């Protein structure tokens, strides 16, 4: 696809920096290279030299690399200027590129959008690139690379091929039932495989929760009575003063969270208001938020003060997995004799590392195999659910004419095709690529 205008943008990180990369793409790229460097370099070979504006004023000495279309990321002529990362240098080069006829500044995600429209990547690959750019942990990086490598696309394409084959078999029976080389009935072959595929899709859809944990974090909620050591534990895990710690009950009234990187996994730890009955109006709201947050947690840490004479009882909070933690082990004295999963002291540090290791183990167990293909977007879930539903209609409505059941198969395959962009997704493109950073 040939676009009438060419685009440019700063594609590297925040300025100032050691090196800055300015990316160009479009049919006017060669003209920009001639104007600013005097010639078009040999494709895919970096060349060091002067970079100037149209009047010949030197802007910087840097590296230039040219990628000829269609063997480039975007599928069209493109190039990169690798410059010194000063703000003035980059601003001058961007201004010079913008002065070349036919160029305009790129919109968010426009390079990737052109790559998609030119058939260089599909939508799942484009979304994986976005995830790769925004990845913060090793787990997120590996998950994004798995999808960018095509594992997700290959799974959906394989399912679609099976459905298309099933449709072909059914339509062959409808149209050529009198021919000797067409089986008299394909039901046993087709519907058994489609029934099996429904189970595969349902398992895959269920794995979205694991993908959410990778992208958004494994959520750990600290729950307990006032002065049970919740905020002290949060500060200890964060290794900084995140929450206010005092002897006064009700100090924490809202949710306070920190993000940890545990063995390459994103873990969000949330401190909550102390649970008690005699609370004021504002504190009561905090307690309600604490209990509501605990119900949606992946793991709850139930905190109990070992130095207290009476063990505080916490209300039920849904089906979230939990760990019982005894705090202030350095002050145990004649406190409660109840058995806890862990006993810690944030003052001395005893037991904190073991608790952290257990949280990491639980997160790793919940996330499972990062290399497995999993749906990475809500739109994937919506389309997969729609596809599975249409497939279920085809399989279960055995009394329907074959023509109607074949139509159900078509709806199912079309929904799968929309995930990767193989079927009519023009209305989705703006919402998908607008989430990208400029220059990608």
Short mmCIF file of C-alpha atoms in Angstrom, two decimals:
data_model
loop_
_atom_site.label_atom_id
_atom_site.label_comp_id
_atom_site.label_asym_id
_atom_site.label_seq_id
_atom_site.Cartn_x
_atom_site.Cartn_y
_atom_site.Cartn_z
CA UNK A 1 0.00 0.00 0.00
CA UNK A 2 1.42 3.40 -1.01
CA UNK A 3 0.54 6.27 1.33
CA UNK A 4 0.49 9.80 -0.10
CA UNK A 5 2.42 11.30 2.81
CA UNK A 6 5.57 10.24 4.60
CA UNK A 7 5.98 10.27 8.38
CA UNK A 8 8.74 10.91 10.89
CA UNK A 9 9.15 10.85 14.67
CA UNK A 10 11.63 10.48 17.51
CA UNK A 11 11.60 6.73 18.15
CA UNK A 12 13.98 6.50 21.09
CA UNK A 13 13.52 7.40 24.74
CA UNK A 14 13.30 10.57 26.75
CA UNK A 15 15.79 13.35 26.06
CA UNK A 16 18.55 14.10 26.82
CA UNK A 17 20.12 10.73 26.15
CA UNK A 18 23.35 9.24 24.88
CA UNK A 19 21.84 8.45 21.49
CA UNK A 20 18.55 9.49 19.91
CA UNK A 21 16.90 7.74 16.95
CA UNK A 22 14.73 9.63 14.47
CA UNK A 23 12.70 7.34 12.22
CA UNK A 24 11.30 8.16 8.75
CA UNK A 25 8.99 6.11 6.55
CA UNK A 26 7.24 6.67 3.22
CA UNK A 27 7.74 7.33 -0.45
CA UNK A 28 9.64 10.59 0.20
CA UNK A 29 12.33 8.94 2.33
CA UNK A 30 14.95 8.86 -0.43
CA UNK A 31 14.40 12.58 -1.07
CA UNK A 32 14.94 13.33 2.62
CA UNK A 33 18.17 11.31 2.59
CA UNK A 34 19.44 13.14 -0.48
CA UNK A 35 18.58 16.50 1.07
CA UNK A 36 20.05 15.84 4.50
CA UNK A 37 23.00 13.49 3.80
CA UNK A 38 23.75 14.00 0.10
CA UNK A 39 23.03 10.42 -1.01
CA UNK A 40 21.01 7.29 -0.26
CA UNK A 41 23.11 4.76 1.69
CA UNK A 42 23.30 1.09 0.72
CA UNK A 43 20.29 -0.63 2.34
CA UNK A 44 20.86 -2.08 5.82
CA UNK A 45 24.39 -0.70 6.18
CA UNK A 46 25.07 2.04 8.70
CA UNK A 47 26.97 5.04 7.42
CA UNK A 48 28.62 7.73 9.51
CA UNK A 49 28.54 11.27 8.20
CA UNK A 50 27.16 14.77 8.31
CA UNK A 51 23.42 15.38 8.68
CA UNK A 52 22.37 18.83 7.45
CA UNK A 53 19.25 20.82 6.69
CA UNK A 54 18.11 21.88 3.21
CA UNK A 55 20.37 24.96 3.30
CA UNK A 56 23.45 22.88 4.04
CA UNK A 57 23.74 23.88 7.69
CA UNK A 58 25.34 21.08 9.73
CA UNK A 59 22.97 19.71 12.35
CA UNK A 60 24.98 16.77 13.66
CA UNK A 61 27.43 14.05 12.75
CA UNK A 62 25.74 10.69 13.16
CA UNK A 63 24.80 7.33 11.73
CA UNK A 64 22.26 6.83 8.94
CA UNK A 65 20.69 3.51 7.95
CA UNK A 66 18.30 3.00 5.04
CA UNK A 67 15.72 0.20 4.62
CA UNK A 68 14.23 -0.17 1.17
CA UNK A 69 10.62 -1.23 0.76
CA UNK A 70 9.03 -3.69 0.84
CA UNK A 71 11.73 -5.38 2.97
CA UNK A 72 11.38 -2.96 5.89
CA UNK A 73 9.35 -2.90 9.08
CA UNK A 74 6.65 -0.74 7.54
CA UNK A 75 6.85 -2.31 4.08
CA UNK A 76 7.87 1.00 2.50
CA UNK A 77 11.13 2.95 2.18
CA UNK A 78 12.29 3.99 5.63
CA UNK A 79 15.41 5.19 7.39
CA UNK A 80 16.80 6.08 10.79
CA UNK A 81 19.13 8.86 11.93
CA UNK A 82 21.16 7.90 15.02
CA UNK A 83 22.10 11.21 16.62
CA UNK A 84 23.59 12.66 19.76
CA UNK A 85 20.70 12.77 22.21
CA UNK A 86 20.62 16.47 23.05
CA UNK A 87 17.28 18.24 22.90
CA UNK A 88 18.54 20.95 20.55
CA UNK A 89 20.12 18.41 18.18
CA UNK A 90 16.96 16.32 17.94
CA UNK A 91 14.71 19.37 17.58
CA UNK A 92 16.84 20.68 14.71
CA UNK A 93 16.80 17.34 12.87
CA UNK A 94 13.04 16.93 13.32
CA UNK A 95 12.51 20.44 11.98
CA UNK A 96 14.70 19.68 8.97
CA UNK A 97 12.81 16.47 8.16
CA UNK A 98 9.49 18.26 8.52
CA UNK A 99 10.65 20.84 5.96
CA UNK A 100 11.10 18.15 3.29
CA UNK A 101 8.01 18.17 1.03
CA UNK A 102 5.61 15.31 1.72
CA UNK A 103 6.58 14.73 5.37
CA UNK A 104 4.46 15.17 8.48
CA UNK A 105 4.91 14.11 12.09
CA UNK A 106 3.73 10.56 12.79
CA UNK A 107 0.71 9.86 14.96
CA UNK A 108 0.84 7.38 17.83
CA UNK A 109 1.39 3.86 16.50
CA UNK A 110 1.45 4.95 12.87
CA UNK A 111 4.63 3.07 11.93
CA UNK A 112 3.13 -0.17 13.28
CA UNK A 113 -0.19 0.62 11.61
CA UNK A 114 1.53 0.92 8.24
CA UNK A 115 3.34 -2.35 8.91
CA UNK A 116 -0.03 -4.01 9.51
CA UNK A 117 -1.70 -2.48 6.46
CA UNK A 118 1.26 -3.62 4.31
CA UNK A 119 1.00 -7.17 5.61
CA UNK A 120 4.26 -7.14 7.60
CA UNK A 121 2.57 -8.00 10.91
CA UNK A 122 -0.92 -8.99 12.01
CA UNK A 123 -2.90 -7.35 14.80
CA UNK A 124 -1.77 -9.75 17.51
CA UNK A 125 1.83 -9.13 16.46
CA UNK A 126 1.29 -5.37 16.59
CA UNK A 127 -0.25 -5.61 20.06
CA UNK A 128 2.67 -7.77 21.18
CA UNK A 129 5.11 -5.08 20.01
CA UNK A 130 3.21 -2.53 22.09
CA UNK A 131 3.44 -4.85 25.11
CA UNK A 132 7.16 -5.35 24.49
CA UNK A 133 7.80 -1.60 24.47
CA UNK A 134 5.86 -1.10 27.72
CA UNK A 135 7.16 -4.24 29.50
CA UNK A 136 8.57 -3.61 32.98
CA UNK A 137 9.41 -7.13 34.18
CA UNK A 138 11.07 -10.22 32.75
CA UNK A 139 7.75 -12.08 32.69
CA UNK A 140 6.12 -9.29 30.67
CA UNK A 141 9.06 -9.24 28.26
CA UNK A 142 8.94 -13.00 27.70
CA UNK A 143 5.16 -12.99 27.28
CA UNK A 144 5.33 -10.16 24.74
CA UNK A 145 8.13 -11.89 22.82
CA UNK A 146 6.12 -15.13 22.70
CA UNK A 147 3.22 -13.30 21.06
CA UNK A 148 5.47 -11.18 18.85
CA UNK A 149 7.04 -14.42 17.63
CA UNK A 150 3.67 -15.52 16.29
CA UNK A 151 2.66 -18.24 18.76
CA UNK A 152 -0.69 -16.62 19.44
CA UNK A 153 -1.36 -15.94 15.74
CA UNK A 154 -0.41 -19.50 14.81
CA UNK A 155 -2.89 -20.94 17.30
CA UNK A 156 -5.80 -18.85 15.98
CA UNK A 157 -4.80 -19.52 12.37
CA UNK A 158 -4.72 -23.27 13.04
CA UNK A 159 -8.19 -23.18 14.59
CA UNK A 160 -9.47 -21.17 11.65
CA UNK A 161 -8.03 -23.64 9.15
CA UNK A 162 -9.78 -26.51 10.93
CA UNK A 163 -13.12 -24.65 10.79
CA UNK A 164 -12.64 -23.74 7.13
CA UNK A 165 -11.86 -27.40 6.36
CA UNK A 166 -15.02 -28.47 8.22
CA UNK A 167 -17.08 -25.99 6.18
CA UNK A 168 -15.54 -27.29 2.98
CA UNK A 169 -16.41 -30.88 3.86
CA UNK A 170 -20.01 -29.97 4.71
CA UNK A 171 -20.50 -27.85 1.61
CA UNK A 172 -19.00 -30.62 -0.50
CA UNK A 173 -21.59 -32.98 0.90
CA UNK A 174 -24.33 -30.44 0.15
CA UNK A 175 -23.22 -29.65 -3.40
CA UNK A 176 -21.69 -32.90 -4.62
CA UNK A 177 -23.37 -35.64 -2.66
CA UNK A 178 -23.92 -37.59 -5.88
CA UNK A 179 -20.19 -37.74 -6.66
CA UNK A 180 -18.25 -40.91 -5.82
CA UNK A 181 -15.21 -39.11 -4.34
CA UNK A 182 -17.31 -37.20 -1.76
CA UNK A 183 -18.14 -39.20 1.38
CA UNK A 184 -21.81 -39.84 2.00
CA UNK A 185 -21.61 -38.32 5.46
CA UNK A 186 -18.91 -36.20 7.02
CA UNK A 187 -20.67 -35.65 10.33
CA UNK A 188 -18.50 -38.05 12.32
CA UNK A 189 -15.32 -36.44 11.00
CA UNK A 190 -16.39 -32.80 11.25
CA UNK A 191 -18.48 -32.50 14.39
CA UNK A 192 -16.18 -34.57 16.61
CA UNK A 193 -13.29 -32.26 15.75
CA UNK A 194 -15.42 -29.15 16.23
CA UNK A 195 -16.57 -30.41 19.63
CA UNK A 196 -12.93 -30.95 20.59
CA UNK A 197 -12.07 -27.43 19.45
CA UNK A 198 -14.74 -25.92 21.71
CA UNK A 199 -12.93 -27.44 24.68
CA UNK A 200 -9.61 -26.09 23.44
CA UNK A 201 -11.07 -22.59 23.07
CA UNK A 202 -12.64 -22.64 26.52
CA UNK A 203 -9.33 -23.65 28.10
CA UNK A 204 -7.57 -20.91 26.18
CA UNK A 205 -10.14 -18.27 27.19
CA UNK A 206 -9.75 -19.28 30.85
CA UNK A 207 -6.00 -18.58 30.61
CA UNK A 208 -6.72 -14.85 30.19
CA UNK A 209 -6.63 -14.42 33.96
CA UNK A 210 -3.01 -15.60 33.91
CA UNK A 211 -2.22 -13.15 31.11
CA UNK A 212 -3.79 -10.38 33.21
CA UNK A 213 -1.49 -11.27 36.10
CA UNK A 214 1.54 -11.01 33.81
CA UNK A 215 0.52 -7.65 32.35
CA UNK A 216 -1.25 -5.98 35.31
CA UNK A 217 0.40 -7.75 38.23
CA UNK A 218 -0.29 -10.47 40.83
CA UNK A 219 -2.39 -8.66 43.45
CA UNK A 220 -1.55 -9.22 47.11
CA UNK A 221 -3.76 -7.56 49.74
CA UNK A 222 -2.62 -7.08 53.35
CA UNK A 223 -5.57 -7.48 55.72
CA UNK A 224 -5.69 -7.26 59.49
CA UNK A 225 -6.80 -5.43 62.62
CA UNK A 226 -5.45 -1.96 63.46
CA UNK A 227 -1.78 -1.97 64.55
CA UNK A 228 -1.28 -5.52 63.28
CA UNK A 229 1.82 -4.41 61.38
CA UNK A 230 0.30 -4.08 57.92
CA UNK A 231 1.89 -0.76 56.99
CA UNK A 232 5.21 -1.79 58.53
CA UNK A 233 5.24 -4.86 56.30
CA UNK A 234 4.42 -2.77 53.22
CA UNK A 235 7.31 -0.42 54.01
CA UNK A 236 9.61 -3.37 54.59
CA UNK A 237 8.71 -4.98 51.25
CA UNK A 238 9.03 -1.66 49.41
CA UNK A 239 12.27 -0.82 51.27
CA UNK A 240 11.06 2.74 51.73
CA UNK A 241 8.50 4.69 53.76
CA UNK A 242 5.38 4.25 51.64
CA UNK A 243 2.77 4.16 54.40
CA UNK A 244 2.53 6.13 57.65
CA UNK A 245 3.19 3.94 60.69
CA UNK A 246 1.97 5.01 64.17
CA UNK A 247 0.57 3.39 67.30
CA UNK A 248 -2.75 5.13 66.71
CA UNK A 249 -5.51 2.86 65.42
CA UNK A 250 -7.01 3.87 62.10
CA UNK A 251 -3.92 5.60 60.70
CA UNK A 252 -4.36 3.90 57.31
CA UNK A 253 -7.78 4.80 55.92
CA UNK A 254 -7.35 4.25 52.20
CA UNK A 255 -5.57 1.78 49.94
CA UNK A 256 -1.80 2.20 49.64
CA UNK A 257 -0.01 0.09 47.05
CA UNK A 258 3.50 -0.62 45.86
CA UNK A 259 4.69 -2.54 42.81
CA UNK A 260 7.42 -5.14 43.28
CA UNK A 261 9.46 -7.12 40.77
CA UNK A 262 9.75 -10.60 42.28
CA UNK A 263 11.83 -13.00 40.21
CA UNK A 264 10.79 -11.14 37.05
CA UNK A 265 7.09 -11.03 37.93
CA UNK A 266 5.04 -7.91 38.61
CA UNK A 267 3.51 -8.12 42.09
CA UNK A 268 1.26 -5.38 43.49
CA UNK A 269 1.06 -5.28 47.30
CA UNK A 270 -1.83 -3.29 48.77
CA UNK A 271 -2.03 -2.02 52.36
CA UNK A 272 -5.54 -1.52 53.71
CA UNK A 273 -7.39 0.04 56.62
CA UNK A 274 -7.39 -1.92 59.87
CA UNK A 275 -10.50 -4.07 60.34
CA UNK A 276 -12.45 -3.22 63.49
CA UNK A 277 -16.04 -2.59 64.55
CA UNK A 278 -15.70 0.69 66.49
CA UNK A 279 -14.70 2.87 63.56
CA UNK A 280 -15.64 6.39 62.50
CA UNK A 281 -17.45 7.27 59.28
CA UNK A 282 -14.31 7.84 57.17
CA UNK A 283 -12.53 4.81 58.63
CA UNK A 284 -15.60 2.65 57.95
CA UNK A 285 -15.41 3.57 54.26
CA UNK A 286 -11.74 2.52 54.30
CA UNK A 287 -12.64 -0.82 55.90
CA UNK A 288 -15.31 -1.47 53.26
CA UNK A 289 -12.76 -0.75 50.53
CA UNK A 290 -10.29 -3.08 52.24
CA UNK A 291 -12.75 -5.97 52.29
CA UNK A 292 -13.89 -5.33 48.71
CA UNK A 293 -10.27 -5.25 47.50
CA UNK A 294 -9.49 -8.47 49.36
CA UNK A 295 -12.34 -10.23 47.55
CA UNK A 296 -10.67 -9.55 44.18
CA UNK A 297 -7.12 -10.33 45.35
CA UNK A 298 -4.96 -13.12 44.02
CA UNK A 299 -3.52 -13.58 47.51
CA UNK A 300 -4.48 -12.20 50.95
CA UNK A 301 -2.01 -11.82 53.79
CA UNK A 302 -3.98 -12.16 57.05
CA UNK A 303 -1.95 -10.23 59.62
CA UNK A 304 -2.14 -11.10 63.34
CA UNK A 305 -0.24 -9.37 66.15
CA UNK A 306 1.69 -12.06 68.05
CA UNK A 307 2.16 -9.72 71.01
CA UNK A 308 -1.61 -9.25 71.48
CA UNK A 309 -3.34 -11.18 74.26
CA UNK A 310 -6.36 -11.91 72.05
CA UNK A 311 -6.22 -12.93 68.40
CA UNK A 312 -8.37 -10.64 66.24
CA UNK A 313 -10.87 -12.44 64.05
CA UNK A 314 -11.14 -11.22 60.46
CA UNK A 315 -14.39 -11.39 58.46
CA UNK A 316 -14.81 -13.76 55.54
CA UNK A 317 -13.57 -12.28 52.24
CA UNK A 318 -14.48 -14.46 49.30
CA UNK A 319 -12.46 -17.27 47.78
CA UNK A 320 -9.06 -15.60 47.53
CA UNK A 321 -6.09 -17.71 48.61
CA UNK A 322 -4.59 -16.58 51.90
CA UNK A 323 -1.50 -16.77 54.07
CA UNK A 324 -1.69 -16.26 57.83
CA UNK A 325 1.14 -14.04 59.04
CA UNK A 326 2.06 -13.50 62.67
CA UNK A 327 3.72 -10.12 63.15
CA UNK A 328 5.97 -8.58 65.82
CA UNK A 329 7.64 -11.91 66.55
CA UNK A 330 10.30 -10.01 68.50
CA UNK A 331 7.58 -9.01 71.00
CA UNK A 332 5.79 -12.37 71.30
CA UNK A 333 6.19 -12.76 75.04
CA UNK A 334 2.98 -14.28 76.37
CA UNK A 335 0.89 -13.54 73.31
CA UNK A 336 -1.42 -15.83 71.34
CA UNK A 337 -0.34 -19.43 70.75
CA UNK A 338 -2.23 -19.76 67.45
CA UNK A 339 -0.30 -21.30 64.57
CA UNK A 340 0.58 -19.02 61.63
CA UNK A 341 1.99 -19.87 58.23
CA UNK A 342 4.75 -17.32 58.80
CA UNK A 343 6.05 -15.36 61.76
CA UNK A 344 7.84 -12.12 60.98
CA UNK A 345 9.35 -9.05 62.58
CA UNK A 346 9.73 -6.00 60.39
CA UNK A 347 11.90 -4.49 63.12
CA UNK A 348 14.54 -7.24 63.03
CA UNK A 349 13.74 -8.53 59.53
CA UNK A 350 13.16 -12.08 60.74
CA UNK A 351 10.89 -14.10 58.44
CA UNK A 352 10.32 -11.31 55.90
CA UNK A 353 12.54 -12.90 53.23
CA UNK A 354 10.78 -16.24 53.66
CA UNK A 355 7.37 -14.57 53.31
CA UNK A 356 8.55 -12.74 50.19
CA UNK A 357 9.80 -16.02 48.71
CA UNK A 358 6.40 -17.61 49.34
CA UNK A 359 4.59 -14.71 47.65
CA UNK A 360 6.92 -15.13 44.67
CA UNK A 361 6.24 -18.88 44.58
CA UNK A 362 2.48 -18.32 44.69
CA UNK A 363 2.69 -15.74 41.89
CA UNK A 364 4.81 -18.05 39.74
CA UNK A 365 2.39 -20.93 40.34
CA UNK A 366 -0.66 -18.78 39.48
CA UNK A 367 0.90 -17.42 36.28
CA UNK A 368 2.12 -20.80 35.06
CA UNK A 369 4.02 -21.26 31.79
CA UNK A 370 4.76 -17.84 30.32
CA UNK A 371 5.70 -19.42 26.98
CA UNK A 372 2.16 -20.71 26.47
CA UNK A 373 -0.09 -18.88 24.01
CA UNK A 374 -2.64 -16.86 25.98
CA UNK A 375 -5.12 -14.16 24.96
CA UNK A 376 -3.59 -10.79 25.80
CA UNK A 377 -6.49 -8.36 25.22
CA UNK A 378 -10.15 -8.08 26.20
CA UNK A 379 -11.03 -7.86 22.49
CA UNK A 380 -9.41 -11.29 22.03
CA UNK A 381 -11.68 -12.70 24.73
CA UNK A 382 -14.76 -11.13 23.19
CA UNK A 383 -13.99 -12.53 19.73
CA UNK A 384 -12.91 -15.94 21.06
CA UNK A 385 -16.11 -16.17 23.10
CA UNK A 386 -18.15 -15.23 20.03
CA UNK A 387 -16.30 -17.81 17.95
CA UNK A 388 -16.77 -20.57 20.52
CA UNK A 389 -20.47 -19.69 20.86
CA UNK A 390 -21.03 -19.96 17.09
CA UNK A 391 -19.12 -23.23 17.04
CA UNK A 392 -21.27 -24.54 19.89
CA UNK A 393 -24.41 -23.61 17.93
CA UNK A 394 -23.13 -25.59 14.97
CA UNK A 395 -22.29 -28.67 17.03
CA UNK A 396 -25.28 -28.79 19.37
CA UNK A 397 -28.11 -27.94 16.96
CA UNK A 398 -27.99 -31.28 15.20
CA UNK A 399 -31.55 -30.95 13.93
CA UNK A 400 -30.76 -27.80 11.96
CA UNK A 401 -30.20 -28.11 8.21
CA UNK A 402 -26.55 -28.44 7.20
CA UNK A 403 -26.75 -25.05 5.49
CA UNK A 404 -27.46 -23.33 8.83
CA UNK A 405 -24.78 -25.28 10.64
CA UNK A 406 -22.28 -24.32 7.93
CA UNK A 407 -23.26 -20.69 8.47
CA UNK A 408 -22.51 -21.08 12.18
CA UNK A 409 -19.06 -22.34 11.21
CA UNK A 410 -18.55 -19.30 8.99
CA UNK A 411 -19.43 -16.95 11.86
CA UNK A 412 -17.00 -18.80 14.09
CA UNK A 413 -14.11 -18.58 11.60
CA UNK A 414 -14.81 -14.89 10.90
CA UNK A 415 -14.56 -14.08 14.62
CA UNK A 416 -11.19 -15.81 14.77
CA UNK A 417 -10.07 -13.95 11.66
CA UNK A 418 -10.88 -10.60 13.25
CA UNK A 419 -8.43 -11.25 16.10
CA UNK A 420 -5.42 -11.20 13.78
CA UNK A 421 -6.97 -8.73 11.35
CA UNK A 422 -7.66 -11.18 8.54
CA UNK A 423 -11.34 -10.19 8.39
CA UNK A 424 -12.77 -6.62 8.31
CA UNK A 425 -11.24 -4.81 11.27
CA UNK A 426 -11.03 -1.27 9.90
CA UNK A 427 -13.20 0.06 12.72
CA UNK A 428 -10.76 -1.35 15.30
CA UNK A 429 -7.54 0.15 13.96
CA UNK A 430 -7.84 3.60 15.53
CA UNK A 431 -8.51 2.21 19.00
CA UNK A 432 -5.70 -0.35 18.74
CA UNK A 433 -2.88 1.78 17.39
CA UNK A 434 -3.73 4.92 19.36
CA UNK A 435 -2.46 3.13 22.48
CA UNK A 436 1.07 2.92 21.00
CA UNK A 437 3.77 5.47 21.70
CA UNK A 438 4.70 7.97 19.00
CA UNK A 439 7.54 6.63 16.85
CA UNK A 440 6.45 3.00 17.06
#
